[in-house]
Short mmCIF file of C-alpha atoms in Angstrom, two decimals:
data_model
loop_
_atom_site.label_atom_id
_atom_site.label_comp_id
_atom_site.label_asym_id
_atom_site.label_seq_id
_atom_site.Cartn_x
_atom_site.Cartn_y
_atom_site.Cartn_z
CA MET A 1 -31.79 -13.92 15.56
CA THR A 2 -34.67 -12.68 13.44
CA PRO A 3 -36.02 -15.04 10.72
CA GLU A 4 -34.25 -12.85 8.09
CA GLU A 5 -30.91 -13.10 9.92
CA GLU A 6 -31.32 -16.83 10.30
CA ASP A 7 -32.06 -17.10 6.60
CA ILE A 8 -28.84 -15.20 5.74
CA TYR A 9 -26.91 -17.35 8.22
CA ARG A 10 -28.19 -20.55 6.65
CA ARG A 11 -27.40 -19.35 3.13
CA LYS A 12 -23.81 -18.51 4.11
CA GLN A 13 -23.43 -21.86 5.87
CA LYS A 14 -24.69 -23.64 2.76
CA SER A 15 -22.32 -21.74 0.44
CA ARG A 16 -19.39 -22.70 2.70
CA ALA A 17 -20.40 -26.34 2.74
CA LEU A 18 -20.65 -26.33 -1.05
CA ALA A 19 -17.22 -24.67 -1.40
CA MET A 20 -15.76 -27.26 0.99
CA ALA A 21 -17.32 -30.13 -1.00
CA ILE A 22 -15.93 -28.77 -4.28
CA GLY A 23 -12.50 -28.29 -2.65
CA LEU A 24 -12.44 -31.87 -1.37
CA GLY A 25 -13.51 -33.20 -4.77
CA VAL A 26 -10.70 -31.27 -6.47
CA LEU A 27 -8.22 -32.69 -3.93
CA VAL A 28 -9.33 -36.27 -4.65
CA VAL A 29 -8.64 -35.72 -8.37
CA LEU A 30 -5.33 -33.94 -7.62
CA PHE A 31 -4.07 -36.75 -5.34
CA TYR A 32 -4.99 -39.31 -8.01
CA LEU A 33 -3.03 -37.35 -10.66
CA ILE A 34 -0.03 -36.84 -8.31
CA THR A 35 0.05 -40.60 -7.64
CA ILE A 36 -0.02 -41.40 -11.38
CA ALA A 37 2.71 -38.79 -12.05
CA LYS A 38 4.92 -40.10 -9.22
CA ILE A 39 4.56 -43.70 -10.37
CA GLY A 40 5.34 -42.56 -13.93
CA VAL A 41 8.45 -40.62 -12.81
CA ALA A 42 9.67 -43.57 -10.69
CA GLY A 43 9.04 -46.02 -13.53
CA MET B 1 -15.96 -24.58 10.70
CA ASN B 2 -17.23 -22.34 13.46
CA THR B 3 -20.51 -24.25 13.73
CA THR B 4 -21.98 -27.52 12.58
CA THR B 5 -24.99 -27.56 14.88
CA ALA B 6 -28.48 -28.19 13.56
CA THR B 7 -29.88 -24.95 14.95
CA ALA B 8 -28.38 -21.53 14.26
CA PRO B 9 -26.37 -20.25 17.24
CA ALA B 10 -26.97 -16.89 18.93
CA SER B 11 -23.85 -15.40 17.30
CA PRO B 12 -24.59 -13.81 13.92
CA ILE B 13 -21.05 -14.59 12.66
CA ALA B 14 -21.15 -16.93 9.69
CA ALA B 15 -18.42 -16.27 7.22
CA ASP B 16 -19.13 -16.97 3.59
CA TRP B 17 -16.55 -18.64 1.32
CA ARG B 18 -15.74 -15.21 -0.13
CA ASP B 19 -14.49 -14.13 3.31
CA PHE B 20 -12.10 -17.08 3.45
CA TYR B 21 -10.93 -16.21 -0.05
CA ALA B 22 -10.42 -12.55 0.96
CA LEU B 23 -8.30 -13.68 3.95
CA THR B 24 -5.76 -15.19 1.53
CA LYS B 25 -5.04 -11.73 -0.04
CA PRO B 26 -5.63 -12.92 -3.63
CA GLY B 27 -4.36 -9.63 -5.11
CA VAL B 28 -0.84 -10.11 -3.72
CA MET B 29 -1.01 -13.84 -4.49
CA LYS B 30 -0.67 -13.20 -8.25
CA LEU B 31 2.84 -11.79 -7.81
CA VAL B 32 3.85 -14.57 -5.40
CA VAL B 33 2.64 -17.29 -7.78
CA PHE B 34 4.22 -15.60 -10.78
CA THR B 35 7.67 -15.25 -9.16
CA GLY B 36 7.48 -18.86 -7.93
CA LEU B 37 6.58 -20.04 -11.42
CA ALA B 38 9.41 -18.00 -12.95
CA GLY B 39 11.91 -19.55 -10.49
CA MET B 40 10.65 -22.99 -11.49
CA LEU B 41 10.81 -22.27 -15.25
CA ALA B 42 14.32 -20.79 -14.97
CA ALA B 43 15.60 -24.00 -13.34
CA PRO B 44 17.63 -26.40 -15.50
CA ALA B 45 15.41 -29.38 -14.52
CA GLN B 46 11.81 -29.97 -15.57
CA LEU B 47 9.04 -31.21 -13.31
CA HIS B 48 6.14 -33.38 -14.48
CA PRO B 49 3.33 -30.88 -15.34
CA VAL B 50 1.04 -32.24 -12.58
CA LEU B 51 3.82 -31.95 -9.98
CA ALA B 52 4.74 -28.46 -11.26
CA PHE B 53 1.09 -27.40 -10.92
CA THR B 54 0.98 -28.87 -7.41
CA ALA B 55 4.16 -27.01 -6.40
CA ILE B 56 2.69 -23.70 -7.59
CA LEU B 57 -0.60 -24.53 -5.83
CA CYS B 58 1.38 -25.14 -2.61
CA ILE B 59 3.11 -21.75 -2.94
CA ALA B 60 -0.33 -20.11 -3.40
CA LEU B 61 -1.84 -21.99 -0.42
CA ALA B 62 1.16 -21.15 1.79
CA HIS B 63 0.80 -17.49 0.84
CA GLY B 64 -2.89 -17.72 1.75
CA ALA B 65 -2.01 -19.28 5.11
CA ALA B 66 0.57 -16.60 5.93
CA ALA B 67 -1.83 -13.81 4.88
CA THR B 68 -4.63 -15.33 7.00
CA LEU B 69 -2.43 -15.63 10.11
CA ASN B 70 -1.19 -12.07 9.53
CA GLN B 71 -4.79 -10.80 9.54
CA TRP B 72 -5.65 -12.97 12.55
CA TYR B 73 -2.84 -11.32 14.54
CA GLU B 74 -3.40 -7.80 13.22
CA SER B 75 -7.19 -7.47 13.28
CA ASP B 76 -6.91 -4.72 15.93
CA ILE B 77 -4.73 -2.44 13.79
CA ASP B 78 -6.57 -3.39 10.58
CA ALA B 79 -9.73 -1.99 12.18
CA LEU B 80 -8.02 1.41 12.56
CA MET B 81 -6.92 1.78 8.92
CA LYS B 82 -9.25 2.82 6.11
CA ARG B 83 -7.43 0.52 3.64
CA THR B 84 -7.97 -2.60 5.80
CA ALA B 85 -11.07 -1.89 7.93
CA ASN B 86 -13.34 -3.88 5.60
CA ARG B 87 -11.33 -7.12 5.85
CA PRO B 88 -13.38 -10.08 7.19
CA LEU B 89 -12.04 -9.93 10.78
CA PRO B 90 -12.16 -6.17 11.53
CA ALA B 91 -15.52 -5.92 9.72
CA GLY B 92 -16.92 -8.65 12.01
CA ARG B 93 -17.83 -11.10 9.25
CA MET B 94 -15.69 -13.85 10.79
CA ASP B 95 -14.55 -14.80 14.29
CA ARG B 96 -10.81 -14.93 15.09
CA GLU B 97 -10.78 -18.63 16.02
CA THR B 98 -12.11 -19.65 12.61
CA ALA B 99 -9.42 -17.55 10.90
CA LEU B 100 -6.71 -19.12 13.09
CA HIS B 101 -7.87 -22.67 12.30
CA PHE B 102 -8.10 -21.87 8.59
CA GLY B 103 -4.59 -20.31 8.51
CA VAL B 104 -2.84 -23.07 10.46
CA GLY B 105 -4.65 -25.82 8.53
CA LEU B 106 -3.83 -24.28 5.16
CA GLY B 107 -0.16 -23.78 6.14
CA VAL B 108 0.40 -27.33 7.40
CA PHE B 109 -1.43 -28.79 4.40
CA SER B 110 0.61 -26.76 1.86
CA VAL B 111 3.96 -27.82 3.40
CA LEU B 112 3.01 -31.52 3.58
CA LEU B 113 1.66 -31.53 0.03
CA MET B 114 4.82 -29.81 -1.28
CA GLY B 115 7.02 -32.39 0.48
CA LEU B 116 5.02 -35.34 -0.85
CA ALA B 117 4.62 -34.05 -4.41
CA THR B 118 8.11 -32.58 -5.01
CA ASN B 119 10.85 -32.74 -2.35
CA TRP B 120 11.40 -31.88 1.31
CA LEU B 121 13.92 -29.10 0.65
CA ALA B 122 11.21 -27.15 -1.19
CA ALA B 123 8.78 -27.97 1.65
CA ALA B 124 11.30 -26.77 4.28
CA ILE B 125 11.84 -23.45 2.45
CA LEU B 126 8.05 -23.09 2.11
CA ALA B 127 7.61 -23.65 5.89
CA THR B 128 10.41 -21.14 6.58
CA ALA B 129 8.66 -18.55 4.39
CA ILE B 130 5.34 -18.94 6.26
CA LEU B 131 6.99 -18.84 9.69
CA PHE B 132 9.19 -15.88 8.69
CA TYR B 133 6.18 -13.84 7.55
CA VAL B 134 4.03 -14.70 10.55
CA LEU B 135 6.54 -14.81 13.42
CA VAL B 136 9.43 -12.55 12.32
CA TYR B 137 7.50 -9.92 10.34
CA THR B 138 3.96 -9.86 11.79
CA VAL B 139 4.55 -10.74 15.45
CA TRP B 140 8.09 -9.50 16.07
CA LEU B 141 9.02 -6.63 13.75
CA LYS B 142 5.94 -4.86 12.40
CA ARG B 143 4.91 -3.05 15.58
CA ARG B 144 8.45 -2.57 16.93
CA THR B 145 10.76 -1.13 14.29
CA PRO B 146 10.67 1.01 11.14
CA GLN B 147 12.92 -1.66 9.59
CA ASN B 148 9.85 -3.97 9.65
CA ILE B 149 9.39 -4.26 5.90
CA VAL B 150 13.14 -4.32 5.18
CA ILE B 151 13.69 -7.57 7.08
CA GLY B 152 10.10 -8.79 6.63
CA GLY B 153 10.51 -8.36 2.87
CA ALA B 154 12.53 -11.57 2.90
CA ALA B 155 9.29 -13.51 3.42
CA GLY B 156 7.98 -12.39 0.02
CA ALA B 157 11.33 -13.16 -1.60
CA PHE B 158 11.15 -16.92 -1.05
CA PRO B 159 8.84 -18.01 -3.97
CA PRO B 160 11.51 -18.13 -6.77
CA LEU B 161 13.76 -20.09 -4.42
CA ILE B 162 10.91 -22.51 -3.66
CA GLY B 163 10.02 -22.89 -7.37
CA TRP B 164 13.66 -23.63 -8.23
CA ALA B 165 14.09 -26.06 -5.29
CA ALA B 166 10.87 -27.88 -6.24
CA ALA B 167 12.23 -28.48 -9.76
CA THR B 168 15.87 -29.28 -8.96
CA GLY B 169 15.99 -30.36 -5.31
CA ASP B 170 18.75 -27.83 -4.60
CA VAL B 171 19.50 -24.09 -4.41
CA ALA B 172 21.87 -22.24 -6.79
CA ALA B 173 23.24 -18.73 -7.45
CA LEU B 174 20.43 -17.60 -9.81
CA PRO B 175 17.49 -18.24 -7.42
CA LEU B 176 19.53 -16.65 -4.61
CA LEU B 177 19.96 -13.51 -6.75
CA LEU B 178 16.22 -13.54 -7.53
CA PHE B 179 15.60 -13.79 -3.77
CA ALA B 180 17.90 -10.76 -3.23
CA LEU B 181 16.12 -8.87 -6.02
CA ILE B 182 12.68 -9.16 -4.34
CA PHE B 183 14.26 -8.50 -0.93
CA LEU B 184 15.74 -5.17 -2.14
CA TRP B 185 12.65 -4.30 -4.23
CA THR B 186 10.31 -4.54 -1.23
CA PRO B 187 11.42 -1.37 0.68
CA PRO B 188 11.08 1.07 -2.27
CA HIS B 189 7.77 -0.58 -3.23
CA PHE B 190 6.23 -0.39 0.27
CA TRP B 191 7.72 2.95 1.27
CA ALA B 192 6.33 4.52 -1.92
CA LEU B 193 2.89 3.22 -0.84
CA SER B 194 3.30 4.23 2.79
CA LEU B 195 4.24 7.80 1.78
CA PHE B 196 0.75 8.36 0.39
CA VAL B 197 -1.16 6.32 3.03
CA ASN B 198 0.99 7.64 5.90
CA ALA B 199 -2.00 8.95 7.89
CA ASP B 200 -3.43 5.41 8.05
CA TYR B 201 -0.23 3.93 9.50
CA ALA B 202 0.18 6.84 11.95
CA ARG B 203 -3.42 6.37 13.19
CA ALA B 204 -2.82 2.63 13.75
CA GLY B 205 0.49 3.28 15.54
CA VAL B 206 2.50 1.17 13.07
CA PRO B 207 6.12 2.45 13.12
CA MET B 208 6.54 2.65 9.34
CA MET B 209 9.62 4.54 8.13
CA THR B 210 7.38 7.38 6.93
CA VAL B 211 5.85 7.74 10.42
CA VAL B 212 9.12 7.46 12.42
CA ALA B 213 11.73 9.12 10.18
CA GLY B 214 9.47 11.33 8.03
CA PRO B 215 8.94 11.61 4.26
CA ARG B 216 12.34 13.14 3.45
CA ALA B 217 14.44 10.40 5.09
CA THR B 218 12.12 7.76 3.56
CA ARG B 219 12.59 9.21 0.06
CA ARG B 220 16.38 9.11 0.52
CA ARG B 221 16.16 5.46 1.54
CA ILE B 222 13.92 4.65 -1.45
CA MET B 223 16.68 5.98 -3.71
CA LEU B 224 19.43 4.01 -1.92
CA TYR B 225 17.52 0.73 -1.98
CA SER B 226 16.59 1.29 -5.64
CA LEU B 227 20.30 1.61 -6.51
CA ALA B 228 21.15 -1.64 -4.69
CA MET B 229 18.11 -3.34 -6.27
CA ALA B 230 19.14 -2.25 -9.79
CA ALA B 231 22.65 -3.64 -9.24
CA VAL B 232 21.21 -7.01 -8.15
CA ALA B 233 18.69 -6.98 -11.02
CA VAL B 234 21.46 -6.75 -13.62
CA ALA B 235 23.79 -9.21 -11.81
CA PRO B 236 22.30 -12.50 -13.20
CA TRP B 237 23.10 -11.34 -16.73
CA ALA B 238 26.50 -9.82 -15.78
CA LEU B 239 27.47 -13.12 -14.15
CA GLY B 240 26.43 -15.10 -17.21
CA LEU B 241 23.54 -16.86 -15.43
CA THR B 242 20.94 -15.53 -17.90
CA GLY B 243 20.97 -14.46 -21.54
CA ALA B 244 20.75 -11.11 -23.33
CA LEU B 245 16.92 -10.97 -23.24
CA TYR B 246 16.92 -10.80 -19.46
CA GLY B 247 19.98 -8.51 -19.42
CA LEU B 248 18.39 -5.97 -21.75
CA THR B 249 15.05 -6.06 -19.87
CA ALA B 250 16.82 -5.61 -16.52
CA ILE B 251 18.97 -2.69 -17.74
CA VAL B 252 16.10 -0.77 -19.39
CA LEU B 253 13.50 -1.33 -16.66
CA SER B 254 15.97 -0.67 -13.82
CA ALA B 255 16.92 2.62 -15.50
CA VAL B 256 13.22 3.59 -15.57
CA PHE B 257 12.85 2.49 -11.92
CA LEU B 258 15.82 4.66 -10.90
CA ALA B 259 14.44 7.64 -12.83
CA LEU B 260 11.09 7.29 -11.02
CA ALA B 261 12.88 6.90 -7.66
CA ALA B 262 14.81 10.12 -8.45
CA GLY B 263 11.43 11.78 -9.07
CA VAL B 264 10.30 10.65 -5.62
CA LEU B 265 13.55 11.98 -4.10
CA ALA B 266 12.97 15.36 -5.73
CA ASN B 267 9.40 15.64 -4.42
CA ARG B 268 9.14 17.76 -1.25
CA SER B 269 5.40 17.51 -0.62
CA ASP B 270 3.90 15.88 2.48
CA ARG B 271 0.36 15.88 1.11
CA PRO B 272 -0.98 12.69 -0.51
CA ALA B 273 -2.69 14.76 -3.21
CA HIS B 274 0.75 15.94 -4.39
CA MET B 275 2.38 12.53 -4.36
CA LYS B 276 2.10 11.60 -8.02
CA PRO B 277 5.79 10.51 -8.23
CA GLU B 278 5.24 8.11 -5.30
CA LYS B 279 2.06 6.66 -6.85
CA ARG B 280 3.85 6.31 -10.21
CA LEU B 281 6.80 4.48 -8.59
CA PHE B 282 4.47 2.20 -6.63
CA LEU B 283 2.53 1.15 -9.73
CA PHE B 284 5.65 0.79 -11.87
CA SER B 285 7.37 -1.33 -9.21
CA ILE B 286 4.67 -4.01 -9.64
CA LEU B 287 5.07 -4.01 -13.43
CA TYR B 288 8.88 -4.07 -12.97
CA LEU B 289 8.85 -7.27 -10.94
CA PHE B 290 6.36 -9.00 -13.28
CA ALA B 291 8.45 -8.04 -16.34
CA LEU B 292 11.80 -9.09 -14.83
CA PHE B 293 10.55 -12.48 -13.69
CA GLY B 294 8.78 -12.99 -17.01
CA ALA B 295 12.11 -12.26 -18.72
CA VAL B 296 13.97 -14.76 -16.48
CA ALA B 297 11.55 -17.52 -17.49
CA LEU B 298 11.48 -16.55 -21.18
CA ASP B 299 15.25 -16.35 -21.26
CA ALA B 300 15.53 -19.94 -20.05
CA TRP B 301 12.86 -21.27 -22.43
CA LEU B 302 13.25 -19.21 -25.58
CA PRO B 303 16.46 -20.86 -26.95
CA GLY B 304 14.87 -24.32 -26.61
CA MET B 305 11.60 -23.14 -28.20
CA LEU B 306 13.43 -21.51 -31.13
CA ALA B 307 15.56 -24.59 -31.69
CA ALA B 308 12.50 -26.89 -31.76
#
């Protein structure tokens, strides 16, 4: 890999990691809301 | 996913998040999500808004999983068609193993989340829809028979059934008719498209009806399926399962659909440049499905909204 290719590779890797982190954060919030809704429905 | 090592590997493949997004076929997803939402809104039971959102999210994720696994299996023929050659796998922006892991992971996750958030009947139908699209349509039928999209169309017909099942926990006549409507809509919709991209399918060796039976026989079948589809479209109103708003929408739009299908039947040209009736029917068919499912949902909600 040339330095330019490695730079592109790293940038893509970073954007994927960021997208994954955002996705996981959204899931944490979603699971919290689902739990509250389920408890509310059961109650 | 394909690498977590500290140093960059020799392979230049490093898919960006946009490639994963492209694998889920977001364009088609809109129609899938919309029909699922309409099935849910037409149901006589109401879900908690968070659970309703989660159910729709699961339908979208399951669609993404099925689309990803379809592209994983078909990357060889996608590379041969102009329309699909720039997808992440044939274009070489992602390796096949990464796509496989992404598709399987997304599919399993969507089914489990649906089961936990709503009910296991909805989750079972969701799993059936994914497996039907991947195993029955993609692996079994697509390369073997010109009936591929007729039977495979059932996979795209599941969302209203899933939306309804998520809300009520059961299946009734109306969502089954909505399933039949999408099932019978799929052949005229796809055959209209394949008439003007026929060269692509022929080059890839996909036995589409247009390639195997020719344009004339395909146009006849478009007309026949459109007639059956129009009958099913009007049936929910005729059977008293929906109100006049849906009935009127279904009658008017189905009449337009049939008129456009008749235009396709009358066309004798084999050249894509002279296939305006086919392009018109293809574009209208998308609007038709959006409008009919919008009317189903509105029909169920409007009386309550007006009374409030």
